[in-house]
Coordinates of C-alpha atoms and ligand atoms in Angstrom, one line a residue:
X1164 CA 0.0 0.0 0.0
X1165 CA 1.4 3.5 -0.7
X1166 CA 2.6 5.6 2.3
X1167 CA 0.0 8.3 3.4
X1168 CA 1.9 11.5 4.9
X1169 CA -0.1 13.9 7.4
X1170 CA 0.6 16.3 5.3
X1171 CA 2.4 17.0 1.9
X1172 CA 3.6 20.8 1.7
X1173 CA 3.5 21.9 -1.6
X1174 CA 6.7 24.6 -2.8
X1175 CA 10.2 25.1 -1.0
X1176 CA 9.7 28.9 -0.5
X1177 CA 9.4 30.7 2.7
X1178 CA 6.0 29.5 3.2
X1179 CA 6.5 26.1 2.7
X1180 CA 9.8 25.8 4.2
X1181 CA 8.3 27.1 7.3
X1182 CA 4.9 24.7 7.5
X1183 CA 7.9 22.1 6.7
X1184 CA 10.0 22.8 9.9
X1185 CA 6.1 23.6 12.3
X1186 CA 5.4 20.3 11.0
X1187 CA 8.4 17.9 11.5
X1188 CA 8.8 20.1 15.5
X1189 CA 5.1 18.7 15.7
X1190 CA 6.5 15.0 14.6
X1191 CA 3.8 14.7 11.7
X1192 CA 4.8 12.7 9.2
X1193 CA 6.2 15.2 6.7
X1194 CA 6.7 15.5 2.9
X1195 CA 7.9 18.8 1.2
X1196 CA 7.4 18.5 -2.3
X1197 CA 9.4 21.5 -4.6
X1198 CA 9.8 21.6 -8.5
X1199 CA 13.3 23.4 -8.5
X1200 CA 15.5 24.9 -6.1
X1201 CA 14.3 26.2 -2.9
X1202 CA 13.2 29.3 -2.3
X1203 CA 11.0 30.5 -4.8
X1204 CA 10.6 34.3 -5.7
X1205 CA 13.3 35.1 -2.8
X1206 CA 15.7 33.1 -3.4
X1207 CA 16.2 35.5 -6.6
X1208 CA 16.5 38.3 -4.3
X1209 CA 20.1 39.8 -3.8
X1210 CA 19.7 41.4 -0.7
X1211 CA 17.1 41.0 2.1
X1212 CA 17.0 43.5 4.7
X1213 CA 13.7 43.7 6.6
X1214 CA 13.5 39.8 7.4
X1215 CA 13.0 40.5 11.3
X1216 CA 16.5 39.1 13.5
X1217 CA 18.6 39.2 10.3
X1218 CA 21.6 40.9 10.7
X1219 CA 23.5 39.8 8.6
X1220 CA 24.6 42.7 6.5
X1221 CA 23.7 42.5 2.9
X1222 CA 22.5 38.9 3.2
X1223 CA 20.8 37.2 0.0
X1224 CA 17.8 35.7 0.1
X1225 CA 19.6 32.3 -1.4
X1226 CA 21.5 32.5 1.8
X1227 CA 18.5 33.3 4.0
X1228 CA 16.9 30.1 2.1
X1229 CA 19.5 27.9 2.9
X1230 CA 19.3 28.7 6.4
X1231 CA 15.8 27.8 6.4
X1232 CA 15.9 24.5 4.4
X1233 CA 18.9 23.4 7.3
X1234 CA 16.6 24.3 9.7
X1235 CA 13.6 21.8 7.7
X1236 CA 16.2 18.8 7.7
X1237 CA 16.8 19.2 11.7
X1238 CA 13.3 18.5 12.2
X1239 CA 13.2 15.3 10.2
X1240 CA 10.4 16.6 6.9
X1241 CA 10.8 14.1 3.8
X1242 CA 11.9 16.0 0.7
X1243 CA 11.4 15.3 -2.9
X1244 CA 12.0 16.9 -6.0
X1245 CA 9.1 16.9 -8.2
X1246 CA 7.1 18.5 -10.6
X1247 CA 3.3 18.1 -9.4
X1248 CA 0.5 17.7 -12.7
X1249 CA -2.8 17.0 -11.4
X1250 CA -4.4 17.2 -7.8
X1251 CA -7.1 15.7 -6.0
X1252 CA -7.9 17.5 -3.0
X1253 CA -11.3 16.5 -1.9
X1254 CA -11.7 13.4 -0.2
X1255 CA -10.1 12.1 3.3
X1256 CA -6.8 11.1 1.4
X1257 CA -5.8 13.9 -1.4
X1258 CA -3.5 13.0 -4.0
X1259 CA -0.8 15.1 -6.2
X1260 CA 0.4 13.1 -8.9
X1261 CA 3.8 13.8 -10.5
X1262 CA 5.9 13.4 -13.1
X1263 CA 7.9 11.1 -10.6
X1264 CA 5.1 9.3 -8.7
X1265 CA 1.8 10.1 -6.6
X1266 CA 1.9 11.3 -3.4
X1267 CA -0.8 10.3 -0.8
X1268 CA -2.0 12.6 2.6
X1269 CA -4.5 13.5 5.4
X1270 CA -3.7 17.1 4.4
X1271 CA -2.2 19.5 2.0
X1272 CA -0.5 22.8 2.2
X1273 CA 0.0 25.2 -1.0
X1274 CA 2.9 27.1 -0.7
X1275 CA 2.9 27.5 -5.0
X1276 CA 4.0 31.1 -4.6
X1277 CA 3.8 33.7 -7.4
X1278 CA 6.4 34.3 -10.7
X1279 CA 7.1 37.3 -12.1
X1280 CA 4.8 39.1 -15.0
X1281 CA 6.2 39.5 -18.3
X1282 CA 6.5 43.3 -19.5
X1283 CA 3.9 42.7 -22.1
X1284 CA 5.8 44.2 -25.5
X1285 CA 5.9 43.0 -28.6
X1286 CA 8.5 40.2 -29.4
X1287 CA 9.6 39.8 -25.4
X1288 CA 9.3 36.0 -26.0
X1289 CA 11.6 36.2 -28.4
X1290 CA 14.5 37.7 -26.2
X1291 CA 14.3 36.0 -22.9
X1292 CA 17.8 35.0 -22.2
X1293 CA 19.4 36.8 -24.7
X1294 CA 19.0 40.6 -23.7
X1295 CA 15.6 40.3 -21.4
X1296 CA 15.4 38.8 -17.5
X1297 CA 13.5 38.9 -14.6
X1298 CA 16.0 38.2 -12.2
X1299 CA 19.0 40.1 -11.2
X1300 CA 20.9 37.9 -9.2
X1301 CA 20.7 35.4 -11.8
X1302 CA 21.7 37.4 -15.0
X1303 CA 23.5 40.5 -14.2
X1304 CA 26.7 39.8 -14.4
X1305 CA 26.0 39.0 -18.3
X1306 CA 25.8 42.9 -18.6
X1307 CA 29.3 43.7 -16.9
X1308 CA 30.0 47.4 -18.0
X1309 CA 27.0 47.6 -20.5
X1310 CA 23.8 49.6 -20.4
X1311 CA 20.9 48.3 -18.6
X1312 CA 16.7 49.2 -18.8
X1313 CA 14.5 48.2 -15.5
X1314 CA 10.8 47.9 -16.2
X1315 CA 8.7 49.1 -12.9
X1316 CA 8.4 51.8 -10.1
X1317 CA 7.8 48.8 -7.2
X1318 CA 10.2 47.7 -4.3
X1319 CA 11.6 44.9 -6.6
X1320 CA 12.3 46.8 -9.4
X1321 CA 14.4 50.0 -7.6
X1322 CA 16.2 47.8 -5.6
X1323 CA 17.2 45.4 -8.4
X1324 CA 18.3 48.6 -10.3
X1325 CA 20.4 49.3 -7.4
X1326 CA 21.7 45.6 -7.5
X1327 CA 22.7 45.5 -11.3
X1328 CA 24.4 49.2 -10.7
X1329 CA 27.1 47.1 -9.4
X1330 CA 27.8 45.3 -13.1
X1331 CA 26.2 47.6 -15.6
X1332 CA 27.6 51.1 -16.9
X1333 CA 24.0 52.4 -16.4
X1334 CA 21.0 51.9 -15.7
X1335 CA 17.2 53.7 -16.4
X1336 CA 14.2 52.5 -14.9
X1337 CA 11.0 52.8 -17.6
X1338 CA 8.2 53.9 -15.3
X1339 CA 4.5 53.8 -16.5
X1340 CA 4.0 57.1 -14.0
X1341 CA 5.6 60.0 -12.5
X1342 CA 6.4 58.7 -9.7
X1343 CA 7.7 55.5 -7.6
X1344 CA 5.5 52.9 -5.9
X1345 CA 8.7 51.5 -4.0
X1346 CA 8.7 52.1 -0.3
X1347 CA 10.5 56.0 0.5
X1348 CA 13.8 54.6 2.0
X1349 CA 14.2 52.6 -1.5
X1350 CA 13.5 55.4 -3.4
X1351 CA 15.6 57.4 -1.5
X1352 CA 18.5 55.3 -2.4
X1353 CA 18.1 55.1 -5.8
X1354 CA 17.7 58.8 -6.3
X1355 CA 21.4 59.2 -4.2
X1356 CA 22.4 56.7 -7.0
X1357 CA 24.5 58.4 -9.6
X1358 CA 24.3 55.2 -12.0
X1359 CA 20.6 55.5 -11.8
X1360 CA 18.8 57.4 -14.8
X1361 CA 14.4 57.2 -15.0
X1362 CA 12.5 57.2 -17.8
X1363 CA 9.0 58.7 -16.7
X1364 CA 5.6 57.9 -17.8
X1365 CA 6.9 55.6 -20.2
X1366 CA 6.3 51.9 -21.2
X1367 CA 8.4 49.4 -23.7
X1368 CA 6.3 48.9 -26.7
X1369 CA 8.4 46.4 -28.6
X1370 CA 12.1 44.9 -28.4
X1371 CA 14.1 43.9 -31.3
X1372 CA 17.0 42.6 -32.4
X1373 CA 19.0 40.3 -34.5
X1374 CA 19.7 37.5 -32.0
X1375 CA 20.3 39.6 -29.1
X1376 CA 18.2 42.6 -27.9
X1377 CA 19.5 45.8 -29.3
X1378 CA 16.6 47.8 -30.4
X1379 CA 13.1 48.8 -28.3
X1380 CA 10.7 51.5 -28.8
X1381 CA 9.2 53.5 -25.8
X1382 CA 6.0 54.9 -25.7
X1383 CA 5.5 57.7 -23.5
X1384 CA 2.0 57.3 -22.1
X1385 CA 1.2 60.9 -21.6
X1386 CA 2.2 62.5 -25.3
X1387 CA 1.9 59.1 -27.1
X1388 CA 5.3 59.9 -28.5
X1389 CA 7.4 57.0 -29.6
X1390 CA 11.1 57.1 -28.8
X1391 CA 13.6 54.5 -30.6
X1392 CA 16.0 53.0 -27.9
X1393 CA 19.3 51.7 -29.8
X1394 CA 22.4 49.9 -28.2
X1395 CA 25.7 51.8 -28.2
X1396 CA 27.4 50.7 -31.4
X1397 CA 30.1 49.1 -29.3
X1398 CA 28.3 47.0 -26.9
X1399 CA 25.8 45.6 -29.4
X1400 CA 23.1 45.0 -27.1
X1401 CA 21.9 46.3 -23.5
X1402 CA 19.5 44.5 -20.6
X1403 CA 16.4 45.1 -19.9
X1404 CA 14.9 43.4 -16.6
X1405 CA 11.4 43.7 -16.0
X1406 CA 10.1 43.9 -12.4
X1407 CA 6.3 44.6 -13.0
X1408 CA 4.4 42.2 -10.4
X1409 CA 3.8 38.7 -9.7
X1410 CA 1.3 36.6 -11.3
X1411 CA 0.4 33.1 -8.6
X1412 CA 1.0 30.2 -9.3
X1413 CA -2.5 28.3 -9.4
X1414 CA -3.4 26.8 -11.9
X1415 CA -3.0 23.3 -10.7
X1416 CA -6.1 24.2 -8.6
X1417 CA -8.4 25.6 -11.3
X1418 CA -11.8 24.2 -10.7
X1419 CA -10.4 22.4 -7.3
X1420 CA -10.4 25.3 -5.4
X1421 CA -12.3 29.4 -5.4
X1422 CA -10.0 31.5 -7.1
X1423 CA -9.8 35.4 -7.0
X1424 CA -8.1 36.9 -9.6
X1425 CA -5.9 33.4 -9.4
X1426 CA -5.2 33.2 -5.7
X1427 CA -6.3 31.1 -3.1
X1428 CA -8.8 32.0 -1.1
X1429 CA -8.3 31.3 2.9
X1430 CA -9.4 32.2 6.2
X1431 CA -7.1 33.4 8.4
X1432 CA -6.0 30.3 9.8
X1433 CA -5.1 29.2 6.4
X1434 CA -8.1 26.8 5.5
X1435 CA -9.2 26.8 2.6
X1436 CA -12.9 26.0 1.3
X1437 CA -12.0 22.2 1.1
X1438 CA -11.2 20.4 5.0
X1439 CA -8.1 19.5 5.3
X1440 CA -6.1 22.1 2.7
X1441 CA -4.3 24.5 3.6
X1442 CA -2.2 27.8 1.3
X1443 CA 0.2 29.8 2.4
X1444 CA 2.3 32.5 1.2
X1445 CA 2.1 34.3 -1.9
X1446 CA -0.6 32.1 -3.8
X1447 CA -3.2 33.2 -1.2
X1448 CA -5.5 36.4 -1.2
X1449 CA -3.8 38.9 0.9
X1450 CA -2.7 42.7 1.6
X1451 CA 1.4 42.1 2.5
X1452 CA 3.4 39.6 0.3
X1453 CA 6.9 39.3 1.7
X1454 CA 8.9 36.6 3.8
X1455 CA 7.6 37.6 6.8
X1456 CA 4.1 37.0 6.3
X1457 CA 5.1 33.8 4.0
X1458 CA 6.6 32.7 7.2
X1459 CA 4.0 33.2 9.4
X1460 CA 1.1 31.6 7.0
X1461 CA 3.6 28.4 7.1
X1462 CA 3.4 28.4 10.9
X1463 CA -0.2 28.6 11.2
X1464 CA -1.2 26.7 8.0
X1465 CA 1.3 23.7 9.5
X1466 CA -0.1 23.9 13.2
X1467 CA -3.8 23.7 11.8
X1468 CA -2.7 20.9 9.9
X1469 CA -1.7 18.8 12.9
X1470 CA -5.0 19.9 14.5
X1471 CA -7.1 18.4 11.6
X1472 CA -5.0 15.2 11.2
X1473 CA -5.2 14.7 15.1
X1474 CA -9.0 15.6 15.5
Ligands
NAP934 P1 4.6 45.6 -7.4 O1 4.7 46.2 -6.0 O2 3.3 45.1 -7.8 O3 5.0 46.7 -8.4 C1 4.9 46.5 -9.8 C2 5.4 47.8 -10.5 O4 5.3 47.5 -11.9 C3 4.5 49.0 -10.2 O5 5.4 50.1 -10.2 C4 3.6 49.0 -11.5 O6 3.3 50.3 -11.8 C5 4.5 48.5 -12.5 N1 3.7 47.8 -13.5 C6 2.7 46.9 -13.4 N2 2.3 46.4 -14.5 C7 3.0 47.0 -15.5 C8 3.0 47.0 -16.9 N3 2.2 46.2 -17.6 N4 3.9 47.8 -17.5 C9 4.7 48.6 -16.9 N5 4.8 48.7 -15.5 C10 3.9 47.9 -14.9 O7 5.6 44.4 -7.6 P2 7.0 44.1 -7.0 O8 7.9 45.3 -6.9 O9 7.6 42.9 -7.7 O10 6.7 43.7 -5.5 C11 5.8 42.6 -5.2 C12 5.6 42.5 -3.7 O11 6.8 42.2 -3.1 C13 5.2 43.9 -3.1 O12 4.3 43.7 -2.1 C14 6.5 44.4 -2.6 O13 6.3 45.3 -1.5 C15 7.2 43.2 -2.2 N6 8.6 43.4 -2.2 C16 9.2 43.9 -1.1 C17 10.5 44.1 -1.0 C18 11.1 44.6 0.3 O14 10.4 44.8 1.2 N7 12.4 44.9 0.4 C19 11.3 43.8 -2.1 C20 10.7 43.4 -3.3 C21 9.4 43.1 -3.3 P3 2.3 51.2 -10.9 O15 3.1 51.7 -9.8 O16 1.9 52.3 -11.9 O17 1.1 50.3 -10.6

């Protein structure tokens, strides 16, 4: 007969990492099933600086991940790498069914997360990994001394510009508005920033190329005037990085669960409409996403799931 966990975490991030250690301390039997590498969204963060008791100065969120998944192994949760295709959440036993095998428990709890949004130009497809990214810490060293475009006015995208600063000759954050949505103390770094240029009230239109991205057009949203963006003749090409908002990660529960605008839908203990699931994190409706709240929806979602499986 196959082995039925007390509870299968689904996603490695903050959220799940966390209902993964609540869980194991609470001696449930424990599976922690993630796609890639841990973290999710955070682990593609270069620094984290508002994670409460972390003083370590200039700490990345990789780092602050792997500190996390150590603390998950102490406390004896299963792992498994696995990419998870269907669900069924709604009897006494649910079941995820992978690419690797099916996995069997008393109770589930969705830590899916979010992913970044694309810019939403013409041919962006097209130049993913060859002039366009959405992660900072992964790609910017490619652009070492060349110029660089950031797409968005949130926290992500100033304090990524600030981040690729450090490799790129320089770098203009394309703002659909006048003025920033990231937090004061951001923006008040990235206007001290001398590498830092903005393009205001403006939006990338199209991105072109012949195999890398050298070309885009800018559309400023207020005069409707088109400006041609061309790389320096030298370099060839320049970056552009969008940071324009998360998307969740749902739609394994499409028809399973109640979705608003693609996220889960919980109480405030975490439950969702069907007993015995649980989300957490990023994929569920709430007002604050950031490790700190993905942390704390891990806790809870973990120590009503030993409730449920004990009742
Ligand atoms: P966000 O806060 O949703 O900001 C997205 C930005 O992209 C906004 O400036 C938005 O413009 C712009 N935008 C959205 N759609 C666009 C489009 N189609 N074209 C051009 N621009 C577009 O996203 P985020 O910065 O990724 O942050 C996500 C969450 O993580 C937030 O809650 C944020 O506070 C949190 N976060 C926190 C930290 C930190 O605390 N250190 C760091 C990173 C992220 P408008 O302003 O005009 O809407």
């Amino acid at each position: 007969m196959e082995k039925i966990y007390d509870v299968v975490i689904l996603g490695g991030g903050p959220a799940g990492l966390t209902a993964a250690l609540y869980a194991g301390r609470a001696r449930l039997d424990t599976l922690l099933i993630e796609k890639a590498q841990d973290g999710g969204q955070i682990a593609m963060t270069e620094e984290i600086e508002n994670y409460p008791g972390q003083l370590v100065e200039g700490e990345s969120g990789s780092a602050l991940v792997a500190r996390m998944a150590k603390q998950v192994e102490k406390f004896g949760a299963e792992r498994c790498a696995d990419v998870i295709k269907s669900a069924e959440l709604s009897g006494d036993v649910k079941k995820l069914v992978g690419g690797k095998g099916e996995y069997l428990a008393r109770s589930v709890i969705l830590c899916t997360g979010a992913h970044p949004k694309p810019i939403g130009c013409e041919n962006e497809g097209k130049f993913i990994g060859n002039g366009i990214s959405y992660c900072a810490t992964c790609d910017a060293a490619f652009f070492e001394g060349l110029e660089v475009f950031v797409v968005g006015g949130g926290d992500s995208a100033v304090e990524e510009a600030m981040y690729l600063t450090k490799f790129a000759r320089k770098v203009t954050i394309i703002h659909r508005r006048d003025a920033l949505r990231a937090a004061k103390s951001i923006q008040e770094k990235a206007f001290k920033n001398p590498k830092i240029g903005f393009l205001w009230d403006s939006v990338v239109t199209k991105v072109d190329g012949s195999e890398l991205l050298s070309h885009m057009t800018v559309r400023n949203v207020k005069t409707g005037e088109l400006t041609e963006i061309c790389a320096n003749e030298n370099d060839g090409l320049f970056g552009l990085f969008g940071f324009v908002g998360n998307a969740p990660n749902s739609e394994l529960f499409d028809g399973i669960l109640k979705l608003d605008n693609g996220y889960i839908r919980t109480d405030e203990n975490m439950h969702t409409e069907l007993d015995g699931v649980f989300a957490a994190g990023d994929i569920r409706v709430k007002s604050l996403r950031q490790v700190i709240t993905a942390a704390a929806d891990g806790a809870i979602a973990a120590m009503q799931a030993e409730k449920f499986v004990n009742a």
